[in-house]
PDB file of C-alpha atoms and ligand atoms in Angstrom:
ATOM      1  CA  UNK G   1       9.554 -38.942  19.803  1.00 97.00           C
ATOM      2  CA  UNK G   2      10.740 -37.758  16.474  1.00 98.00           C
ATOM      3  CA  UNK G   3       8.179 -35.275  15.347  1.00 98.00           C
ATOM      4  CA  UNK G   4       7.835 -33.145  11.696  1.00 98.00           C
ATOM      5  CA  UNK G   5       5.856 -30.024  12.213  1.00 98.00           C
ATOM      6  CA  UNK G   6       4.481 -28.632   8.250  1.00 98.00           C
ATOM      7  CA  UNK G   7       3.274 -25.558   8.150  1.00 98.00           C
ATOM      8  CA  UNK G   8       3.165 -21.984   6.210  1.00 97.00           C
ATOM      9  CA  UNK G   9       6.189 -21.015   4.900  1.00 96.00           C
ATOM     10  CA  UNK G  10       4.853 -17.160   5.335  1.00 95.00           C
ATOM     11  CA  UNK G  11       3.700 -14.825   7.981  1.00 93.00           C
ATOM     12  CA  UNK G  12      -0.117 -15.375   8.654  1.00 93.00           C
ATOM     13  CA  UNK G  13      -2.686 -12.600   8.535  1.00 95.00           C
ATOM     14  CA  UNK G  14      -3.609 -13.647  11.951  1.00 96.00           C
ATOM     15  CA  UNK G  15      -1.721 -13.510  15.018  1.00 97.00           C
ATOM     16  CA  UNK G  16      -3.623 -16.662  16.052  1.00 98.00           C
ATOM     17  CA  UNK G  17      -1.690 -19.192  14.024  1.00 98.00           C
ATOM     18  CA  UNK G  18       1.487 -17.806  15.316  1.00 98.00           C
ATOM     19  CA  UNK G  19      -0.067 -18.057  18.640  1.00 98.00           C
ATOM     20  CA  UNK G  20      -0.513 -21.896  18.354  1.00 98.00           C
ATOM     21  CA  UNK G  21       2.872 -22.232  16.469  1.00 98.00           C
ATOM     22  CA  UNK G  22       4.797 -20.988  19.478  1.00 98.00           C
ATOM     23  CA  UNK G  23       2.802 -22.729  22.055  1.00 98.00           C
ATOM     24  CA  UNK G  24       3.284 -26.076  19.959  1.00 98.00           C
ATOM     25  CA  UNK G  25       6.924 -25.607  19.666  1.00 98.00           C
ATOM     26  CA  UNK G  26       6.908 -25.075  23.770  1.00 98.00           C
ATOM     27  CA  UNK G  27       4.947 -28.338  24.397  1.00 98.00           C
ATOM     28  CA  UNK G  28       7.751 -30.081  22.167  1.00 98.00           C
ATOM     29  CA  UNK G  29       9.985 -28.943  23.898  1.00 98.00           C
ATOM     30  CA  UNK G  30       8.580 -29.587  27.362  1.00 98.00           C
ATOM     31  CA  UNK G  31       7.564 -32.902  26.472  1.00 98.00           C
ATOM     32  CA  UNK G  32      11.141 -33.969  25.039  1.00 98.00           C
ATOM     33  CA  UNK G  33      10.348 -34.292  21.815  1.00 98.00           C
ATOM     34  CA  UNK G  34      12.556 -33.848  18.597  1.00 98.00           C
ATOM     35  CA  UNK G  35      11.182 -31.006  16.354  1.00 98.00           C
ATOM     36  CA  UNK G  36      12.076 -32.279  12.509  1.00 98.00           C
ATOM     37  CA  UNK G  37      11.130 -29.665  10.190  1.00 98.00           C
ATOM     38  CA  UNK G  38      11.688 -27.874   6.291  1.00 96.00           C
ATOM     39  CA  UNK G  39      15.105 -25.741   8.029  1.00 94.00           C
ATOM     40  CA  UNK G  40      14.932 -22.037   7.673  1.00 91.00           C
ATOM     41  CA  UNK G  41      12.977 -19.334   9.659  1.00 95.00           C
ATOM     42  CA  UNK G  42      10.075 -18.247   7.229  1.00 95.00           C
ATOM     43  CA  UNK G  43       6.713 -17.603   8.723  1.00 96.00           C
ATOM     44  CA  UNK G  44       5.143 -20.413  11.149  1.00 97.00           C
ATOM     45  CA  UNK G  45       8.545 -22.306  10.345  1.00 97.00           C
ATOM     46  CA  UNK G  46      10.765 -19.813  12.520  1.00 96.00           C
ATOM     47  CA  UNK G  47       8.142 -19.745  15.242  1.00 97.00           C
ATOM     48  CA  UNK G  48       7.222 -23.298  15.966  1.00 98.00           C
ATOM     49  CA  UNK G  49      11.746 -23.805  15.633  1.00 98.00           C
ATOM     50  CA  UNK G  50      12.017 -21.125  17.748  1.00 97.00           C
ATOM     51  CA  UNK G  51      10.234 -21.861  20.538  1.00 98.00           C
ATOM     52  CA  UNK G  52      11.416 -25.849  20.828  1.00 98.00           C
ATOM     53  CA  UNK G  53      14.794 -23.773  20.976  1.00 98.00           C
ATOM     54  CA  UNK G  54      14.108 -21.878  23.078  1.00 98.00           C
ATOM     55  CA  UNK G  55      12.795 -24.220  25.621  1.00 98.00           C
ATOM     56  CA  UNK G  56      15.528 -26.036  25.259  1.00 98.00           C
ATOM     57  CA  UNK G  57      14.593 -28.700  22.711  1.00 98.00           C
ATOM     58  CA  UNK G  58      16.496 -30.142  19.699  1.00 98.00           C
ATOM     59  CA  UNK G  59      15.494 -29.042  16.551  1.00 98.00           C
ATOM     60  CA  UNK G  60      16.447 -30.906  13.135  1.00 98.00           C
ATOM     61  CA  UNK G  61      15.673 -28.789   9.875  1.00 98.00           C
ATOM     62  CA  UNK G  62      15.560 -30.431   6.514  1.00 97.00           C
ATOM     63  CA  UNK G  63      15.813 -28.002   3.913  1.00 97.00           C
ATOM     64  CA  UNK G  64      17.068 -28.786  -0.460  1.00 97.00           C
ATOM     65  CA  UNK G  65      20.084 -27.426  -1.299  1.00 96.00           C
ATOM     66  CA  UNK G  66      18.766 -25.541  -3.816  1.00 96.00           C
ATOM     67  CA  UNK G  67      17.698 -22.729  -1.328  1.00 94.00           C
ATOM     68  CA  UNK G  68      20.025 -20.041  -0.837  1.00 92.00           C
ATOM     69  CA  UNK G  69      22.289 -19.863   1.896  1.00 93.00           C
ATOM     70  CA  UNK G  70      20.733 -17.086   3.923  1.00 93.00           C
ATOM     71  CA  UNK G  71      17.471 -19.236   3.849  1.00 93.00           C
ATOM     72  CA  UNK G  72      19.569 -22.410   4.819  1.00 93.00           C
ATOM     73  CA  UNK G  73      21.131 -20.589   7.584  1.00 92.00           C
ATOM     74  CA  UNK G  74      18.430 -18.093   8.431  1.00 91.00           C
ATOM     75  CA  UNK G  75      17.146 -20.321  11.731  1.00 90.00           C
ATOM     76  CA  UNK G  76      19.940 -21.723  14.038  1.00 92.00           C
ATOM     77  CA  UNK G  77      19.349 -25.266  14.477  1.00 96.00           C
ATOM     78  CA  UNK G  78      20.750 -28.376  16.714  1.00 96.00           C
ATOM     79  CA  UNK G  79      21.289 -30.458  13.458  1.00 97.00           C
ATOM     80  CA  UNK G  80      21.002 -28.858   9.262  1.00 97.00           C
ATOM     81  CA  UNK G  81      20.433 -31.523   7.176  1.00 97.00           C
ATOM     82  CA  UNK G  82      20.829 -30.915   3.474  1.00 97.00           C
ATOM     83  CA  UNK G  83      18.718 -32.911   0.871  1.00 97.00           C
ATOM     84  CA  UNK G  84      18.534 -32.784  -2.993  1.00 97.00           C
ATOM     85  CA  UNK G  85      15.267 -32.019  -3.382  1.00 97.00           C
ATOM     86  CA  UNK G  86      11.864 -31.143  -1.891  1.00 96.00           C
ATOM     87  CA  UNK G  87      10.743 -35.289  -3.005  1.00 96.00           C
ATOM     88  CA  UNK G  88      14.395 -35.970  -0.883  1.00 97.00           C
ATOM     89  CA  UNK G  89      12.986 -33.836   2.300  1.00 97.00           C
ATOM     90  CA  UNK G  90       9.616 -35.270   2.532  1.00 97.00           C
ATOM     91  CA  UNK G  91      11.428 -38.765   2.210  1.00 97.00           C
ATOM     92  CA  UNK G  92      14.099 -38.528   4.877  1.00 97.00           C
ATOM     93  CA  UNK G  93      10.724 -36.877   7.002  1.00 97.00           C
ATOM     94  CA  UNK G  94       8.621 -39.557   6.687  1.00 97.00           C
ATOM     95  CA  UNK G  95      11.605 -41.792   7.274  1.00 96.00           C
ATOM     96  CA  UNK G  96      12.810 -40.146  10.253  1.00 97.00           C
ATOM     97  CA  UNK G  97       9.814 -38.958  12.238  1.00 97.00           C
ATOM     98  CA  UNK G  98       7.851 -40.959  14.471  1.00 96.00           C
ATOM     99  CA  UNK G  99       4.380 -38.674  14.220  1.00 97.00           C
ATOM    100  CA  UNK G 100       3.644 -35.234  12.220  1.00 98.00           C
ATOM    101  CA  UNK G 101       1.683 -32.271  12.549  1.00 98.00           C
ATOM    102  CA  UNK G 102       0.321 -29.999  10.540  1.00 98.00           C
ATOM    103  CA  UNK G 103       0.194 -26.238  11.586  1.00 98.00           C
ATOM    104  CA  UNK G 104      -2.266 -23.747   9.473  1.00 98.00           C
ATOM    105  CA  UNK G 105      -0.091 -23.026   5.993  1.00 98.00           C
ATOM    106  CA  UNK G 106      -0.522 -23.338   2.246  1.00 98.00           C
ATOM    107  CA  UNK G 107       0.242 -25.723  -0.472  1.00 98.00           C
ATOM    108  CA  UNK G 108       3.524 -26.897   0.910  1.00 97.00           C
ATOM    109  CA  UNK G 109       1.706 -27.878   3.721  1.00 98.00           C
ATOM    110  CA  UNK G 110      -0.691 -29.810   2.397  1.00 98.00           C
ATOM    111  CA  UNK G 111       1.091 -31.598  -0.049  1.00 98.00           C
ATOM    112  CA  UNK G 112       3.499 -32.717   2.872  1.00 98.00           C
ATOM    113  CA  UNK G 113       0.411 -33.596   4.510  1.00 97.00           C
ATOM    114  CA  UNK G 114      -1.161 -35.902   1.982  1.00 96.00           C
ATOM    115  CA  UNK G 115       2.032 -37.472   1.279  1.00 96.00           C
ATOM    116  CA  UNK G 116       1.833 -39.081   5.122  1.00 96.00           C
ATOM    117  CA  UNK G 117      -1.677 -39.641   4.311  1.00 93.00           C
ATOM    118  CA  UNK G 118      -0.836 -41.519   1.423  1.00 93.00           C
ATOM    119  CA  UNK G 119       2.219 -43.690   2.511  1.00 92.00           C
ATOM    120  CA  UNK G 120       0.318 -44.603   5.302  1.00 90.00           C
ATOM    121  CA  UNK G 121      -2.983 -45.487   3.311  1.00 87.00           C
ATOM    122  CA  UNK G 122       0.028 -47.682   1.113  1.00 87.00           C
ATOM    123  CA  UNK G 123       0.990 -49.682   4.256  1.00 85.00           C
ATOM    124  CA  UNK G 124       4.657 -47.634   3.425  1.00 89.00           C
ATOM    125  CA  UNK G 125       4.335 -46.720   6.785  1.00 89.00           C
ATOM    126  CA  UNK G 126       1.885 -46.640   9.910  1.00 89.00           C
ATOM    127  CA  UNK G 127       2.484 -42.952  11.779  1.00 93.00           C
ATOM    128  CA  UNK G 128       0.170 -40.322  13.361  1.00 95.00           C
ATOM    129  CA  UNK G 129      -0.487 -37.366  11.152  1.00 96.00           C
ATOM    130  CA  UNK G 130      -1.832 -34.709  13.694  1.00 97.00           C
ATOM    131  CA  UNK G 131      -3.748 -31.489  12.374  1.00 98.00           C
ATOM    132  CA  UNK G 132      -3.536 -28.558  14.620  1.00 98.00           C
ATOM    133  CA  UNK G 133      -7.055 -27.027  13.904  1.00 98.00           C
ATOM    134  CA  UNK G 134      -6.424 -23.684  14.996  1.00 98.00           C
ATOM    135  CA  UNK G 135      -9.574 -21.574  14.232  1.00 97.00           C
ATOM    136  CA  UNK G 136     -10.996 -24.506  12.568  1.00 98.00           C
ATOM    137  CA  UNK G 137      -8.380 -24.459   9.730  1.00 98.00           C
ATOM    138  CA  UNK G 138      -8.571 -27.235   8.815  1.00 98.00           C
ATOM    139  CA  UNK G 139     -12.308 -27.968   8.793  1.00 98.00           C
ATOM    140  CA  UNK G 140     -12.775 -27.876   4.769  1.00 97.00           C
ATOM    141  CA  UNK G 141     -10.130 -30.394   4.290  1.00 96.00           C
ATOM    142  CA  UNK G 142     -11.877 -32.778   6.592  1.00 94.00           C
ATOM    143  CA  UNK G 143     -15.284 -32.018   4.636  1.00 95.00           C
ATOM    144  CA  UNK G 144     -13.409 -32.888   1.445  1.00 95.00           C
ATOM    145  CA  UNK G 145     -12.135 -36.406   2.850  1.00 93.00           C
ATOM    146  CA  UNK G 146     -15.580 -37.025   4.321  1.00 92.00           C
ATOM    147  CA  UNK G 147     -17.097 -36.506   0.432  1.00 95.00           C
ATOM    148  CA  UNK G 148     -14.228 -38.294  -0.775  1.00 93.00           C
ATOM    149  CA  UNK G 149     -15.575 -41.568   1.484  1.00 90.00           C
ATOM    150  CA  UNK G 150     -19.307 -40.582   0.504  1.00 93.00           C
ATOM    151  CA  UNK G 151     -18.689 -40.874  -3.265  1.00 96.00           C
ATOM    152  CA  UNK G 152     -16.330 -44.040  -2.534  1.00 93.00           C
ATOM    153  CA  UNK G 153     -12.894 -42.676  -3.140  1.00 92.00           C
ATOM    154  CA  UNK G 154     -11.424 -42.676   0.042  1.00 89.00           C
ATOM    155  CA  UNK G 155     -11.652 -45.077   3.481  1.00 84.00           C
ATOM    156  CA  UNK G 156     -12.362 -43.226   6.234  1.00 74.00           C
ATOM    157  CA  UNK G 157     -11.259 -46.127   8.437  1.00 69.00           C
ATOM    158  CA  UNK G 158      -7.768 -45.078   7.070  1.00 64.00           C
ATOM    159  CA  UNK G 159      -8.094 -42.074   9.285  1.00 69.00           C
ATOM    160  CA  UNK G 160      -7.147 -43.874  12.113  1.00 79.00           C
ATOM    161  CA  UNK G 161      -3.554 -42.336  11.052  1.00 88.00           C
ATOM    162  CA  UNK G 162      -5.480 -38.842  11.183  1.00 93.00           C
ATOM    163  CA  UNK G 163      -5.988 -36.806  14.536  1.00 94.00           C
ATOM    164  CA  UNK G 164      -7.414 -33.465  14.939  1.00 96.00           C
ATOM    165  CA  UNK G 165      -7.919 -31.212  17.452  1.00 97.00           C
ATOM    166  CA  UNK G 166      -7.949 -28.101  18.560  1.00 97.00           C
ATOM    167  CA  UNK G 167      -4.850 -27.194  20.878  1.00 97.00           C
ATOM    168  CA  UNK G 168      -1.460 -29.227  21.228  1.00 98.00           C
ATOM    169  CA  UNK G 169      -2.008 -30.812  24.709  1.00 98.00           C
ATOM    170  CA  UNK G 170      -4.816 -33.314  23.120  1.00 98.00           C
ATOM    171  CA  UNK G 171      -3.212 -33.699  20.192  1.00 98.00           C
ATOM    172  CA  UNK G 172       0.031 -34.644  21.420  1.00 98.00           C
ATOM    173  CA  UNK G 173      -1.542 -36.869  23.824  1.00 98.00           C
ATOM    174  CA  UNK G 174      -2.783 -38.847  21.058  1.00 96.00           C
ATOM    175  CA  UNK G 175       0.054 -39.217  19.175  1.00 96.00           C
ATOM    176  CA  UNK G 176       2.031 -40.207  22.093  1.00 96.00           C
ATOM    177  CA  UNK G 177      -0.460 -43.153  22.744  1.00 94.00           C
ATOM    178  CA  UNK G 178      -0.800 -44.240  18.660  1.00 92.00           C
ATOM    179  CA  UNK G 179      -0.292 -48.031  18.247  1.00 86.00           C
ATOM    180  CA  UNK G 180       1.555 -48.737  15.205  1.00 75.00           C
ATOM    181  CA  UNK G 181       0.388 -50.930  12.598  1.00 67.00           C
ATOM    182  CA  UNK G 182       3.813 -51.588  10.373  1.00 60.00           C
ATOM    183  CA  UNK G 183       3.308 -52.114   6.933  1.00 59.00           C
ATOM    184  CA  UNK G 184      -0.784 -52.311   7.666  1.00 58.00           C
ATOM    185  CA  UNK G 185      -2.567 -49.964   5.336  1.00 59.00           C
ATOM    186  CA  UNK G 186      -5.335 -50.908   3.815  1.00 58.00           C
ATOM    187  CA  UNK G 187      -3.221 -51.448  -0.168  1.00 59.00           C
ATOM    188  CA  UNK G 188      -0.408 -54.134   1.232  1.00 59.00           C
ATOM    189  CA  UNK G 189      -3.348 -56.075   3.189  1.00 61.00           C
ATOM    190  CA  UNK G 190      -5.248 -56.078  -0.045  1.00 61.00           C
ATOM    191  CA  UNK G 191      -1.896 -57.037  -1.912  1.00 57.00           C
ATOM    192  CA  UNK G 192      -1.261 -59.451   0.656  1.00 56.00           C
ATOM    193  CA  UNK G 193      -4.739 -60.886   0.575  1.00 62.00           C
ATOM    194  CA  UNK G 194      -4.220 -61.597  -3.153  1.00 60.00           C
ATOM    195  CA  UNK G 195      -0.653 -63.466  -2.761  1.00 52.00           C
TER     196      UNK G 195
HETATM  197  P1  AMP Z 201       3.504 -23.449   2.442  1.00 57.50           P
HETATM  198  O1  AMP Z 201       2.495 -24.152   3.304  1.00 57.50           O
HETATM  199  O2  AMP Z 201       3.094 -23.418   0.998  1.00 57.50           O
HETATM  200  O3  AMP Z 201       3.911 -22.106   2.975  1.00 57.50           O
HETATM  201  O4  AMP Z 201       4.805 -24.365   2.470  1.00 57.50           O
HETATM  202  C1  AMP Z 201       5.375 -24.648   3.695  1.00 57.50           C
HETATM  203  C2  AMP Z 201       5.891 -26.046   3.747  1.00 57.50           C
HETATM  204  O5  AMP Z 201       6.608 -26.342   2.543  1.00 57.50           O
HETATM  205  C3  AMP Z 201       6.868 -26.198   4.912  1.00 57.50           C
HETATM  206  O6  AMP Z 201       6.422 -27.195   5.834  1.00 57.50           O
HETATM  207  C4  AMP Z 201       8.201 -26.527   4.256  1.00 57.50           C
HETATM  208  O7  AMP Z 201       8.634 -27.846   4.540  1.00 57.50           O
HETATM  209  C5  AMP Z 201       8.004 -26.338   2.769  1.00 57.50           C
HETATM  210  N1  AMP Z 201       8.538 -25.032   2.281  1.00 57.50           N
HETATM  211  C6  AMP Z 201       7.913 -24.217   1.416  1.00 57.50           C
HETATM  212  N2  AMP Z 201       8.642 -23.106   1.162  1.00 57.50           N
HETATM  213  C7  AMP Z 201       9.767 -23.212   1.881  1.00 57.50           C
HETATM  214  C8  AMP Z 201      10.926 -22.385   2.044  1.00 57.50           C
HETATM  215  N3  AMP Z 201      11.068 -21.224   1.381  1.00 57.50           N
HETATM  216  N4  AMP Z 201      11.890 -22.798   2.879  1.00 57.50           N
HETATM  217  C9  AMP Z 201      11.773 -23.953   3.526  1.00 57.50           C
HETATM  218  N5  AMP Z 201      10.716 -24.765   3.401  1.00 57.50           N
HETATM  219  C10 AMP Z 201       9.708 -24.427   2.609  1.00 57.50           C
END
């Protein structure tokens, strides 16, 4: 499978993160899967790269021109694909990747996060979106989605798209055996419904 890995764009405080970064990189890698992810080799970015590399997987990085050259070329990569704009990356991403996964990291992160959240919740496309919950990272953002159903803003059924778990081996186990919905989120049914 084609998979995007998201995550912090800086070094982590704890040596934890970079822990599961590398060991998620070497399960990609043993499991024959293509790591697609922002290019460069900042932070979590050059570890998870690093380690599909290193065992011997291909790596596709997807970085905006705008970046300078030693950041384009910091990581060496199987493929370098060059995009316009950040928008352009998480486009040819979503379009390109068969699953994602989210590693412990900051705003770039999440908004590359929610934007497969919300194309999927669109019906613009039906793909895992797997959250590595190292040291329960992610717990507070799954609290916030759960208030978000409570106070009617959000379908929690949509989470279907949404795995969590704690180490790689589960999570990629459920990503491998997702059933796709295409074009089946909850919006186009409704638009559909009303044709
Ligand atoms: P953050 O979580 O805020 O550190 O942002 C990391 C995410 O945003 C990554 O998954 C990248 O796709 C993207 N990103 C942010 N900064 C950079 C950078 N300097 N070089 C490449 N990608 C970046």
């Amino acid at each position: 499978m084609n998979i995007s890995v998201f995550c912090g764009a800086t070094a982590p405080r704890k040596m934890e993160y970079v822990e599961a970064a590398r060991h998620l990189g070497e399960c990609l890698a043993k499991g024959g899967h293509t790591l697609l992810y922002g290019g460069s080799n900042l932070g979590l970015m050059g570890t998870v790269s690093g380690a599909v590399l290193e065992g011997g997987g291909h790596v596709v990085g997807v970085i905006p021109s705008f970046f300078s050259e030693e950041i384009i070329l910091s990581q060496p990569v199987s493929q370098l694909v060059r995009v316009a704009s950040m928008a352009e990356r998480k486009e040819y991403l979503i379009a390109h990747s068969d699953a994602f996964i989210a590693l412990p990291g900051g705003i770039g992160t999440i908004d590359e996060t929610f934007e497969v959240l919300v194309a999927n919740q669109l019906g613009l496309c039906s793909k895992p979106m797997g959250l590595l919950n190292t040291d329960g990272f992610f717990n507070s953002l799954t609290d916030m989605m759960r208030r978000m159903e409570a106070d009617g803003f959000y379908n929690l059924t949509d989470a279907r798209y949404l795995m969590v778990e704690e180490s790689p081996e589960p999570l990629l186990q459920l990503i491998e055996s997702f059933v796709p919905l295409p074009n089946d989120g909850p919006v186009a049914r409704r638009l559909r419904s009303k044709a």
